mmCIF file of C-alpha atoms and ligand atoms in Angstrom:
data_model
loop_
_atom_site.group_PDB
_atom_site.id
_atom_site.type_symbol
_atom_site.label_atom_id
_atom_site.label_comp_id
_atom_site.label_asym_id
_atom_site.label_seq_id
_atom_site.Cartn_x
_atom_site.Cartn_y
_atom_site.Cartn_z
ATOM 1 C CA MET A 169 248.208 18.241 84.641
ATOM 2 C CA LYS A 170 250.420 15.699 82.832
ATOM 3 C CA THR A 171 250.285 15.582 79.038
ATOM 4 C CA LEU A 172 250.476 12.376 76.992
ATOM 5 C CA LYS A 173 252.047 12.889 73.587
ATOM 6 C CA PHE A 174 251.283 10.428 70.830
ATOM 7 C CA ALA A 175 251.121 10.315 67.043
ATOM 8 C CA VAL A 176 247.790 9.517 65.404
ATOM 9 C CA LEU A 177 247.927 7.714 62.046
ATOM 10 C CA PRO A 178 244.312 6.946 61.040
ATOM 11 C CA GLY A 179 245.151 5.552 57.573
ATOM 12 C CA ASP A 180 242.453 4.403 55.145
ATOM 13 C CA GLY A 181 238.967 2.889 54.949
ATOM 14 C CA ILE A 182 237.383 2.549 58.380
ATOM 15 C CA GLY A 183 240.646 3.741 60.014
ATOM 16 C CA PRO A 184 239.635 7.435 60.312
ATOM 17 C CA GLU A 185 236.069 6.504 61.412
ATOM 18 C CA VAL A 186 237.127 4.349 64.345
ATOM 19 C CA MET A 187 240.051 6.623 65.203
ATOM 20 C CA GLU A 188 237.794 9.655 65.620
ATOM 21 C CA VAL A 189 235.639 8.063 68.318
ATOM 22 C CA THR A 190 238.659 6.448 69.983
ATOM 23 C CA LEU A 191 240.308 9.829 70.454
ATOM 24 C CA GLU A 192 237.121 11.210 71.997
ATOM 25 C CA ILE A 193 237.072 8.340 74.492
ATOM 26 C CA LEU A 194 240.767 8.691 75.344
ATOM 27 C CA GLU A 195 240.417 12.437 75.788
ATOM 28 C CA LYS A 196 237.441 12.034 78.122
ATOM 29 C CA VAL A 197 238.839 9.270 80.308
ATOM 30 C CA LEU A 198 242.236 10.936 80.540
ATOM 31 C CA SER A 199 240.880 14.379 81.401
ATOM 32 C CA ASP A 200 238.708 12.755 84.091
ATOM 33 C CA ASN A 201 241.961 11.462 85.552
ATOM 34 C CA ALA A 202 243.848 14.766 85.283
ATOM 35 C CA TYR A 203 245.768 13.993 82.086
ATOM 36 C CA ALA A 204 245.768 15.984 78.861
ATOM 37 C CA ILE A 205 246.597 14.611 75.428
ATOM 38 C CA ASP A 206 248.801 16.192 72.820
ATOM 39 C CA THR A 207 248.276 14.398 69.516
ATOM 40 C CA THR A 208 249.640 15.075 66.057
ATOM 41 C CA GLU A 209 247.848 13.452 63.163
ATOM 42 C CA ALA A 210 249.924 12.253 60.226
ATOM 43 C CA ALA A 211 249.202 10.737 56.828
ATOM 44 C CA VAL A 212 249.950 7.075 56.172
ATOM 45 C CA GLY A 213 249.013 4.366 53.678
ATOM 46 C CA GLY A 214 246.835 4.953 50.634
ATOM 47 C CA SER A 215 245.720 8.406 51.720
ATOM 48 C CA ALA A 216 249.392 9.412 52.043
ATOM 49 C CA ILE A 217 250.037 8.067 48.538
ATOM 50 C CA ASP A 218 247.168 10.242 47.254
ATOM 51 C CA GLN A 219 248.397 13.323 49.102
ATOM 52 C CA PHE A 220 252.190 12.987 48.993
ATOM 53 C CA GLY A 221 252.964 10.209 46.502
ATOM 54 C CA VAL A 222 254.402 7.844 49.152
ATOM 55 C CA ALA A 223 252.779 5.592 51.758
ATOM 56 C CA LEU A 224 255.086 6.739 54.540
ATOM 57 C CA PRO A 225 256.076 10.402 54.139
ATOM 58 C CA GLU A 226 259.227 11.551 55.961
ATOM 59 C CA ASN A 227 257.144 14.031 57.920
ATOM 60 C CA THR A 228 255.037 11.162 59.313
ATOM 61 C CA VAL A 229 258.168 9.376 60.530
ATOM 62 C CA ARG A 230 259.371 12.621 62.147
ATOM 63 C CA ILE A 231 256.045 13.101 63.931
ATOM 64 C CA CYS A 232 256.247 9.525 65.243
ATOM 65 C CA GLU A 233 259.838 10.083 66.376
ATOM 66 C CA ASP A 234 258.721 13.155 68.325
ATOM 67 C CA SER A 235 255.996 11.174 70.123
ATOM 68 C CA ASP A 236 255.894 8.686 72.984
ATOM 69 C CA ALA A 237 253.702 6.195 71.090
ATOM 70 C CA ILE A 238 251.879 5.664 67.802
ATOM 71 C CA LEU A 239 248.153 5.003 67.605
ATOM 72 C CA PHE A 240 247.626 3.427 64.195
ATOM 73 C CA GLY A 241 244.384 2.773 62.283
ATOM 74 C CA SER A 242 244.781 0.548 59.247
ATOM 75 C CA VAL A 243 245.964 1.001 55.685
ATOM 76 C CA GLY A 244 245.183 -0.240 52.188
ATOM 77 C CA GLY A 245 242.198 -0.827 49.976
ATOM 78 C CA PRO A 246 241.116 -1.612 46.411
ATOM 79 C CA LYS A 247 242.128 1.823 45.137
ATOM 80 C CA TRP A 248 245.831 1.037 45.596
ATOM 81 C CA GLU A 249 245.814 -2.685 44.821
ATOM 82 C CA SER A 250 247.091 -2.215 41.271
ATOM 83 C CA LEU A 251 250.315 -0.568 42.485
ATOM 84 C CA PRO A 252 253.517 -2.664 42.367
ATOM 85 C CA PRO A 253 253.701 -4.852 45.525
ATOM 86 C CA ALA A 254 256.571 -2.857 47.055
ATOM 87 C CA GLU A 255 254.546 0.384 46.794
ATOM 88 C CA GLN A 256 251.309 -0.957 48.248
ATOM 89 C CA PRO A 257 250.143 0.825 51.399
ATOM 90 C CA GLU A 258 250.665 -1.978 53.947
ATOM 91 C CA ARG A 259 254.059 -3.070 52.672
ATOM 92 C CA ALA A 260 255.308 0.474 52.087
ATOM 93 C CA SER A 261 254.189 1.956 55.405
ATOM 94 C CA LEU A 262 253.568 -0.522 58.205
ATOM 95 C CA LEU A 263 256.612 -2.707 57.572
ATOM 96 C CA PRO A 264 259.033 0.254 57.306
ATOM 97 C CA ILE A 265 257.586 1.731 60.529
ATOM 98 C CA ARG A 266 258.147 -1.584 62.344
ATOM 99 C CA LYS A 267 261.686 -1.677 61.022
ATOM 100 C CA HIS A 268 262.466 1.990 61.705
ATOM 101 C CA PHE A 269 261.294 1.826 65.314
ATOM 102 C CA LYS A 270 262.707 -1.679 65.877
ATOM 103 C CA LEU A 271 259.325 -2.946 67.054
ATOM 104 C CA PHE A 272 260.496 -6.390 68.176
ATOM 105 C CA ALA A 273 257.579 -7.549 70.317
ATOM 106 C CA ASN A 274 254.068 -8.098 69.039
ATOM 107 C CA ILE A 275 251.439 -8.573 71.721
ATOM 108 C CA ARG A 276 248.045 -9.802 70.590
ATOM 109 C CA PRO A 277 245.358 -10.556 73.126
ATOM 110 C CA GLY A 278 243.025 -13.370 72.051
ATOM 111 C CA LEU A 279 239.890 -12.379 73.876
ATOM 112 C CA LEU A 280 236.404 -13.685 73.201
ATOM 113 C CA TYR A 281 233.672 -12.691 75.650
ATOM 114 C CA ARG A 282 231.205 -15.410 76.593
ATOM 115 C CA GLU A 283 228.426 -13.239 75.125
ATOM 116 C CA LEU A 284 230.114 -13.382 71.705
ATOM 117 C CA LEU A 285 230.589 -17.155 71.484
ATOM 118 C CA ALA A 286 228.578 -17.174 68.268
ATOM 119 C CA ALA A 287 231.392 -15.209 66.594
ATOM 120 C CA SER A 288 233.829 -18.080 67.002
ATOM 121 C CA PRO A 289 234.023 -20.866 64.397
ATOM 122 C CA LEU A 290 234.839 -23.286 67.240
ATOM 123 C CA LYS A 291 232.107 -25.448 68.715
ATOM 124 C CA ASN A 292 230.830 -23.386 71.616
ATOM 125 C CA GLU A 293 230.916 -26.319 74.033
ATOM 126 C CA ARG A 294 234.715 -26.304 73.679
ATOM 127 C CA ILE A 295 234.908 -22.725 74.943
ATOM 128 C CA PRO A 296 231.897 -22.303 77.250
ATOM 129 C CA GLU A 297 233.444 -19.285 79.009
ATOM 130 C CA GLY A 298 234.912 -17.696 75.880
ATOM 131 C CA ILE A 299 238.662 -17.323 75.294
ATOM 132 C CA ASP A 300 241.259 -15.316 77.161
ATOM 133 C CA MET A 301 244.901 -15.698 76.124
ATOM 134 C CA VAL A 302 247.757 -13.597 74.750
ATOM 135 C CA CYS A 303 250.174 -14.331 71.931
ATOM 136 C CA ILE A 304 253.656 -12.792 72.231
ATOM 137 C CA ARG A 305 255.406 -12.901 68.866
ATOM 138 C CA GLU A 306 259.008 -11.933 68.111
ATOM 139 C CA LEU A 307 258.703 -9.440 65.264
ATOM 140 C CA THR A 308 262.093 -8.378 63.922
ATOM 141 C CA GLY A 309 264.119 -11.596 63.683
ATOM 142 C CA GLY A 310 263.867 -15.067 62.221
ATOM 143 C CA ILE A 311 263.270 -16.141 58.658
ATOM 144 C CA TYR A 312 261.512 -12.946 57.517
ATOM 145 C CA PHE A 313 264.655 -10.905 58.102
ATOM 146 C CA GLY A 314 267.441 -13.441 57.380
ATOM 147 C CA GLN A 315 269.469 -13.469 54.175
ATOM 148 C CA LYS A 316 267.496 -14.376 51.056
ATOM 149 C CA SER A 317 268.659 -15.459 47.642
ATOM 150 C CA ARG A 318 267.494 -17.016 44.439
ATOM 151 C CA ARG A 319 269.564 -18.448 41.616
ATOM 152 C CA VAL A 320 269.418 -20.622 38.543
ATOM 153 C CA LEU A 321 271.494 -23.794 39.003
ATOM 154 C CA ASP A 322 273.883 -25.233 36.426
ATOM 155 C CA ASP A 323 271.304 -27.850 35.402
ATOM 156 C CA GLY A 324 268.663 -25.122 34.815
ATOM 157 C CA ASP A 325 266.736 -25.826 37.984
ATOM 158 C CA ILE A 326 265.875 -22.814 40.210
ATOM 159 C CA GLU A 327 266.795 -22.552 43.876
ATOM 160 C CA ALA A 328 265.512 -20.054 46.463
ATOM 161 C CA LEU A 329 266.798 -19.623 49.983
ATOM 162 C CA ASP A 330 265.529 -17.967 53.170
ATOM 163 C CA THR A 331 267.637 -17.983 56.311
ATOM 164 C CA MET A 332 266.289 -18.281 59.831
ATOM 165 C CA ILE A 333 268.573 -16.586 62.348
ATOM 166 C CA TYR A 334 268.157 -15.878 66.064
ATOM 167 C CA LYS A 335 270.572 -14.492 68.611
ATOM 168 C CA LYS A 336 270.416 -15.341 72.309
ATOM 169 C CA SER A 337 269.850 -11.645 73.114
ATOM 170 C CA GLU A 338 266.854 -11.459 70.755
ATOM 171 C CA ILE A 339 265.270 -14.477 72.438
ATOM 172 C CA GLU A 340 265.901 -13.110 75.922
ATOM 173 C CA ARG A 341 264.279 -9.744 75.248
ATOM 174 C CA ILE A 342 261.063 -11.284 73.882
ATOM 175 C CA ALA A 343 261.057 -13.778 76.776
ATOM 176 C CA GLU A 344 261.120 -10.776 79.109
ATOM 177 C CA VAL A 345 257.956 -9.377 77.439
ATOM 178 C CA ALA A 346 256.266 -12.766 77.850
ATOM 179 C CA ALA A 347 257.334 -12.902 81.495
ATOM 180 C CA GLN A 348 255.929 -9.449 82.248
ATOM 181 C CA THR A 349 252.680 -10.367 80.492
ATOM 182 C CA ALA A 350 252.444 -13.628 82.443
ATOM 183 C CA LEU A 351 253.100 -11.886 85.776
ATOM 184 C CA ALA A 352 250.084 -9.654 85.138
ATOM 185 C CA ARG A 353 247.967 -12.744 84.335
ATOM 186 C CA ASN A 354 248.164 -16.363 85.513
ATOM 187 C CA LYS A 355 251.959 -16.852 85.563
ATOM 188 C CA GLN A 356 251.951 -19.448 82.809
ATOM 189 C CA VAL A 357 253.949 -19.316 79.579
ATOM 190 C CA CYS A 358 253.953 -21.861 76.760
ATOM 191 C CA SER A 359 256.953 -21.414 74.478
ATOM 192 C CA VAL A 360 256.334 -22.669 70.944
ATOM 193 C CA CYS A 361 259.182 -23.784 68.683
ATOM 194 C CA LYS A 362 260.268 -26.676 66.455
ATOM 195 C CA ALA A 363 263.281 -27.895 68.406
ATOM 196 C CA ASN A 364 262.964 -31.412 66.978
ATOM 197 C CA VAL A 365 263.999 -30.051 63.550
ATOM 198 C CA LEU A 366 265.382 -26.497 63.636
ATOM 199 C CA THR A 367 268.690 -25.359 65.159
ATOM 200 C CA THR A 368 267.271 -21.902 65.887
ATOM 201 C CA SER A 369 264.495 -23.615 67.832
ATOM 202 C CA VAL A 370 267.011 -25.645 69.859
ATOM 203 C CA LEU A 371 268.659 -22.358 70.852
ATOM 204 C CA TRP A 372 265.227 -20.778 71.462
ATOM 205 C CA ARG A 373 264.253 -23.573 73.827
ATOM 206 C CA GLU A 374 267.585 -23.535 75.691
ATOM 207 C CA VAL A 375 267.559 -19.748 76.133
ATOM 208 C CA VAL A 376 263.893 -19.552 77.170
ATOM 209 C CA THR A 377 264.328 -22.390 79.683
ATOM 210 C CA GLU A 378 267.426 -20.807 81.243
ATOM 211 C CA PHE A 379 265.897 -17.316 81.201
ATOM 212 C CA PHE A 380 262.772 -18.303 83.109
ATOM 213 C CA ALA A 381 264.665 -20.560 85.549
ATOM 214 C CA ASN A 382 267.131 -17.776 86.386
ATOM 215 C CA ASN A 383 264.773 -14.792 86.396
ATOM 216 C CA TYR A 384 261.187 -15.939 86.857
ATOM 217 C CA PRO A 385 261.102 -19.281 88.686
ATOM 218 C CA GLU A 386 257.556 -18.434 89.857
ATOM 219 C CA ILE A 387 256.294 -18.641 86.250
ATOM 220 C CA GLU A 388 255.222 -22.071 85.027
ATOM 221 C CA LEU A 389 256.978 -22.616 81.689
ATOM 222 C CA SER A 390 256.026 -25.305 79.183
ATOM 223 C CA HIS A 391 257.195 -26.028 75.634
ATOM 224 C CA MET A 392 255.244 -27.167 72.597
ATOM 225 C CA TYR A 393 256.152 -27.880 68.969
ATOM 226 C CA VAL A 394 254.481 -25.503 66.564
ATOM 227 C CA ASP A 395 252.531 -28.152 64.633
ATOM 228 C CA ASN A 396 251.024 -29.401 67.877
ATOM 229 C CA ALA A 397 250.325 -25.810 69.015
ATOM 230 C CA ALA A 398 248.310 -25.177 65.829
ATOM 231 C CA MET A 399 246.190 -28.251 66.613
ATOM 232 C CA GLN A 400 245.832 -27.455 70.308
ATOM 233 C CA LEU A 401 244.648 -23.914 69.544
ATOM 234 C CA ALA A 402 241.777 -25.319 67.516
ATOM 235 C CA ARG A 403 241.077 -28.099 70.042
ATOM 236 C CA ASP A 404 241.296 -26.305 73.392
ATOM 237 C CA PRO A 405 242.563 -22.699 73.229
ATOM 238 C CA ASN A 406 242.042 -22.104 76.939
ATOM 239 C CA GLN A 407 244.912 -24.441 77.814
ATOM 240 C CA PHE A 408 247.103 -21.467 76.804
ATOM 241 C CA ASP A 409 247.534 -18.356 78.871
ATOM 242 C CA VAL A 410 250.604 -16.627 77.416
ATOM 243 C CA LEU A 411 251.915 -18.139 74.220
ATOM 244 C CA LEU A 412 255.504 -17.112 73.353
ATOM 245 C CA THR A 413 256.919 -17.741 69.909
ATOM 246 C CA GLU A 414 259.228 -16.603 67.119
ATOM 247 C CA ASN A 415 258.313 -14.478 64.107
ATOM 248 C CA MET A 416 256.982 -16.869 61.456
ATOM 249 C CA PHE A 417 255.303 -19.278 63.880
ATOM 250 C CA GLY A 418 253.730 -16.272 65.613
ATOM 251 C CA ASP A 419 252.495 -14.854 62.328
ATOM 252 C CA ILE A 420 250.561 -18.044 61.669
ATOM 253 C CA LEU A 421 249.452 -18.895 65.212
ATOM 254 C CA SER A 422 248.305 -15.354 66.074
ATOM 255 C CA ASP A 423 246.070 -15.326 62.989
ATOM 256 C CA GLU A 424 244.656 -18.715 63.965
ATOM 257 C CA MET A 425 244.055 -17.348 67.460
ATOM 258 C CA GLY A 426 242.372 -14.277 65.922
ATOM 259 C CA VAL A 427 239.952 -16.307 63.872
ATOM 260 C CA ILE A 428 238.871 -18.538 66.756
ATOM 261 C CA CYS A 429 238.230 -15.349 68.759
ATOM 262 C CA GLY A 430 235.624 -14.198 66.257
ATOM 263 C CA SER A 431 235.237 -10.714 64.864
ATOM 264 C CA LEU A 432 238.222 -8.687 63.728
ATOM 265 C CA GLY A 433 236.361 -5.674 65.059
ATOM 266 C CA MET A 434 237.211 -6.730 68.622
ATOM 267 C CA LEU A 435 240.915 -7.596 68.275
ATOM 268 C CA CYS A 436 243.660 -5.159 69.204
ATOM 269 C CA SER A 437 247.442 -5.418 69.206
ATOM 270 C CA ALA A 438 250.627 -3.745 70.391
ATOM 271 C CA SER A 439 254.097 -3.771 68.878
ATOM 272 C CA LEU A 440 256.746 -2.639 71.304
ATOM 273 C CA GLY A 441 260.098 -1.151 70.392
ATOM 274 C CA LEU A 442 263.599 -1.713 71.644
ATOM 275 C CA GLU A 443 263.819 1.860 72.765
ATOM 276 C CA THR A 444 262.016 3.520 75.612
ATOM 277 C CA ASN A 445 260.042 6.745 75.211
ATOM 278 C CA SER A 446 260.581 10.037 77.053
ATOM 279 C CA LEU A 447 258.763 8.570 80.069
ATOM 280 C CA GLY A 448 261.057 5.548 80.282
ATOM 281 C CA ASN A 449 258.283 3.201 79.073
ATOM 282 C CA PRO A 450 258.442 1.093 75.896
ATOM 283 C CA PHE A 451 257.801 3.073 72.711
ATOM 284 C CA GLY A 452 255.135 1.225 70.763
ATOM 285 C CA LEU A 453 252.683 1.105 67.882
ATOM 286 C CA PHE A 454 249.122 0.147 68.764
ATOM 287 C CA GLU A 455 246.628 -0.972 66.131
ATOM 288 C CA PRO A 456 243.565 -3.133 65.466
ATOM 289 C CA ALA A 457 244.298 -6.623 64.146
ATOM 290 C CA GLY A 458 241.934 -6.139 61.190
ATOM 291 C CA GLY A 459 242.317 -4.129 58.021
ATOM 292 C CA THR A 460 240.502 -1.213 56.417
ATOM 293 C CA ALA A 461 237.232 -3.138 55.816
ATOM 294 C CA PRO A 462 236.562 -1.599 52.356
ATOM 295 C CA ASP A 463 233.142 -3.316 52.231
ATOM 296 C CA ILE A 464 231.805 -1.083 55.024
ATOM 297 C CA ALA A 465 234.163 1.931 54.861
ATOM 298 C CA GLY A 466 232.406 5.301 54.814
ATOM 299 C CA MET A 467 229.134 3.876 56.149
ATOM 300 C CA GLY A 468 229.773 4.722 59.808
ATOM 301 C CA ILE A 469 228.982 1.178 60.929
ATOM 302 C CA ALA A 470 232.446 -0.233 61.722
ATOM 303 C CA ASN A 471 233.068 -1.720 65.133
ATOM 304 C CA PRO A 472 235.284 0.771 67.014
ATOM 305 C CA CYS A 473 236.179 -1.672 69.842
ATOM 306 C CA ALA A 474 239.463 -2.950 68.336
ATOM 307 C CA GLN A 475 240.732 0.609 67.928
ATOM 308 C CA ILE A 476 239.524 1.652 71.387
ATOM 309 C CA LEU A 477 241.156 -1.414 72.964
ATOM 310 C CA SER A 478 244.374 -0.618 71.064
ATOM 311 C CA GLY A 479 244.233 2.821 72.687
ATOM 312 C CA ALA A 480 243.876 1.131 76.083
ATOM 313 C CA MET A 481 246.953 -0.990 75.341
ATOM 314 C CA MET A 482 248.838 2.184 74.496
ATOM 315 C CA LEU A 483 247.952 3.694 77.872
ATOM 316 C CA ARG A 484 249.083 0.517 79.643
ATOM 317 C CA PHE A 485 252.391 -0.104 77.850
ATOM 318 C CA SER A 486 253.692 3.264 76.656
ATOM 319 C CA PHE A 487 252.249 5.493 79.382
ATOM 320 C CA GLY A 488 252.166 3.115 82.372
ATOM 321 C CA LEU A 489 248.466 3.849 82.998
ATOM 322 C CA SER A 490 247.176 0.327 83.618
ATOM 323 C CA ASP A 491 244.272 1.450 85.809
ATOM 324 C CA ILE A 492 242.848 3.729 83.133
ATOM 325 C CA ALA A 493 243.449 1.070 80.477
ATOM 326 C CA SER A 494 241.469 -1.430 82.575
ATOM 327 C CA LYS A 495 238.627 1.078 82.919
ATOM 328 C CA ILE A 496 238.364 1.352 79.136
ATOM 329 C CA GLU A 497 238.568 -2.433 78.712
ATOM 330 C CA ASN A 498 235.824 -2.981 81.293
ATOM 331 C CA SER A 499 233.659 -0.359 79.682
ATOM 332 C CA VAL A 500 233.979 -2.063 76.267
ATOM 333 C CA LYS A 501 233.169 -5.424 77.849
ATOM 334 C CA GLU A 502 230.102 -4.101 79.713
ATOM 335 C CA THR A 503 228.809 -2.406 76.571
ATOM 336 C CA VAL A 504 229.080 -5.571 74.505
ATOM 337 C CA GLN A 505 227.607 -7.658 77.335
ATOM 338 C CA SER A 506 224.665 -5.273 77.600
ATOM 339 C CA GLY A 507 223.767 -6.079 73.986
ATOM 340 C CA ILE A 508 224.850 -2.828 72.347
ATOM 341 C CA ARG A 509 226.649 -4.129 69.294
ATOM 342 C CA THR A 510 227.751 -3.142 65.801
ATOM 343 C CA GLY A 511 226.669 -5.372 62.914
ATOM 344 C CA ASP A 512 229.740 -7.642 62.949
ATOM 345 C CA ILE A 513 228.899 -8.864 66.470
ATOM 346 C CA ALA A 514 225.115 -8.296 66.599
ATOM 347 C CA PHE A 515 224.019 -11.925 66.007
ATOM 348 C CA GLY A 516 220.299 -11.249 65.787
ATOM 349 C CA LEU A 517 220.288 -8.126 67.960
ATOM 350 C CA ASP A 518 219.584 -4.723 66.411
ATOM 351 C CA ALA A 519 222.922 -3.394 65.189
ATOM 352 C CA VAL A 520 224.039 0.088 66.207
ATOM 353 C CA ASN A 521 226.438 2.318 64.299
ATOM 354 C CA THR A 522 229.997 3.305 65.225
ATOM 355 C CA ARG A 523 228.916 6.517 66.960
ATOM 356 C CA THR A 524 226.238 4.857 69.136
ATOM 357 C CA MET A 525 228.619 2.069 70.132
ATOM 358 C CA ALA A 526 231.315 4.579 71.092
ATOM 359 C CA ASP A 527 228.830 6.750 73.014
ATOM 360 C CA ALA A 528 227.665 3.689 74.957
ATOM 361 C CA ILE A 529 231.275 2.863 75.885
ATOM 362 C CA LEU A 530 231.897 6.480 76.826
ATOM 363 C CA SER A 531 228.818 6.630 79.024
ATOM 364 C CA ARG A 532 230.070 3.625 81.038
ATOM 365 C CA LEU A 533 233.453 5.151 81.778
HETATM 366 P P1 NAD B 784 239.739 -6.596 56.675
HETATM 367 O O1 NAD B 784 240.245 -6.944 58.001
HETATM 368 O O2 NAD B 784 239.774 -5.168 56.290
HETATM 369 O O3 NAD B 784 238.206 -7.086 56.524
HETATM 370 C C1 NAD B 784 237.820 -8.446 56.651
HETATM 371 C C2 NAD B 784 236.340 -8.495 57.068
HETATM 372 O O4 NAD B 784 236.251 -8.099 58.431
HETATM 373 C C3 NAD B 784 235.465 -7.545 56.277
HETATM 374 O O5 NAD B 784 234.216 -8.145 56.050
HETATM 375 C C4 NAD B 784 235.313 -6.348 57.191
HETATM 376 O O6 NAD B 784 234.110 -5.638 57.001
HETATM 377 C C5 NAD B 784 235.375 -6.991 58.572
HETATM 378 N N1 NAD B 784 235.937 -6.062 59.563
HETATM 379 C C6 NAD B 784 237.250 -5.760 59.784
HETATM 380 N N2 NAD B 784 237.354 -4.851 60.750
HETATM 381 C C7 NAD B 784 236.101 -4.551 61.133
HETATM 382 C C8 NAD B 784 235.540 -3.651 62.095
HETATM 383 N N3 NAD B 784 236.314 -2.877 62.844
HETATM 384 N N4 NAD B 784 234.191 -3.604 62.215
HETATM 385 C C9 NAD B 784 233.392 -4.388 61.487
HETATM 386 N N5 NAD B 784 233.855 -5.258 60.566
HETATM 387 C C10 NAD B 784 235.184 -5.327 60.387
HETATM 388 O O7 NAD B 784 240.560 -7.496 55.663
HETATM 389 P P2 NAD B 784 240.676 -7.477 54.082
HETATM 390 O O8 NAD B 784 239.332 -7.224 53.473
HETATM 391 O O9 NAD B 784 241.424 -8.684 53.765
HETATM 392 O O10 NAD B 784 241.615 -6.237 53.761
HETATM 393 C C11 NAD B 784 241.168 -4.966 53.367
HETATM 394 C C12 NAD B 784 242.337 -4.036 53.205
HETATM 395 O O11 NAD B 784 242.967 -3.844 54.490
HETATM 396 C C13 NAD B 784 243.427 -4.572 52.287
HETATM 397 O O12 NAD B 784 243.906 -3.503 51.494
HETATM 398 C C14 NAD B 784 244.501 -5.072 53.218
HETATM 399 O O13 NAD B 784 245.785 -4.981 52.650
HETATM 400 C C15 NAD B 784 244.363 -4.079 54.368
HETATM 401 N N6 NAD B 784 244.862 -4.588 55.662
HETATM 402 C C16 NAD B 784 245.539 -3.710 56.419
HETATM 403 C C17 NAD B 784 245.986 -4.097 57.666
HETATM 404 C C18 NAD B 784 246.724 -3.099 58.506
HETATM 405 O O14 NAD B 784 246.697 -1.922 58.219
HETATM 406 N N7 NAD B 784 247.370 -3.527 59.571
HETATM 407 C C19 NAD B 784 245.727 -5.386 58.138
HETATM 408 C C20 NAD B 784 244.996 -6.256 57.347
HETATM 409 C C21 NAD B 784 244.554 -5.851 56.094
#
């Protein structure tokens, strides 16, 4: 029996609630397929601040380093909001983890089932079949990581500066992630940049064009300026299949994509690292797109689907178990389609709690 080794960082708020049922589902589906799991739980976020005085204890980093992937819940909440910004749970744990493990590729599926159209703020006639796309965002380069400065000028005015930098190699490696994603879907990539204004975008466009022409001629590549992409997402999201973009544009567009896809309780994500794990697959961190939902934390009513689907992404990317990942994804879809829903996606149906939702998913596996 093969053993899958991953770190479990439940975090705060609804994090531990949805993590608990996710682990049960992973354990069941993996043991049915002759795999065992070896997990080590570690403190992160506000609960780590309470226990150890820091949001990301060294021991947590060590546990992650000794694992083949990280399954992350979510961190933060009102209890820690009065801390200085640099010590707040999200900033002091998630960002350092991304940096430490060089998680350069953020993969966010934008999936809205037809049965959940009511969750989308878009007019339903624009998306009669729901939404199915993926946003691939570069996560460790660009303006968020370039040199920054601020100074008072001689005339007393104040000037602040952020620098947007991209290297050819950084663009190529994220293009490769987009290509692999597109090959598993409809072989279409739309690269989003601002090449009419930004030098980094001119390089981005050149490199992406050459990369796909040389390596993946079978993939249909198109380009779009970011301002147009923001409009097109709201107008007709299904024109996109795989959307590839740099860090800041991806930050904004992936949130726009998230909101048109409805409930945060359904949206998962993966952040893949530069390095491979002990199995030769990408090391990654897998987490729901939403936060700790303080308004419903502790009530046992959170939607576990985003966390469960993040677990499925982990199996696909870090453990190469696409078949099992698809089984979990189908089971979530069938459960939601059958009308078993938590409150955030109930829309007039009787809402079930986290446990009942998870049991229904489990029973369909
Ligand atoms: P949030 O995503 O926690 O909640 C927004 C709304 O969505 C709430 O009404 C919540 O109940 C609902 N929601 C989110 N996930 C849900 C689920 N699984 N099931 C049912 N409903 C769900 O966003 P927020 O309120 O802006 O942030 C709360 C805290 O979470 C803050 O401290 C914030 O910093 C933190 N946060 C953490 C992460 C992360 O860990 N990656 C991401 C976003 C926000």
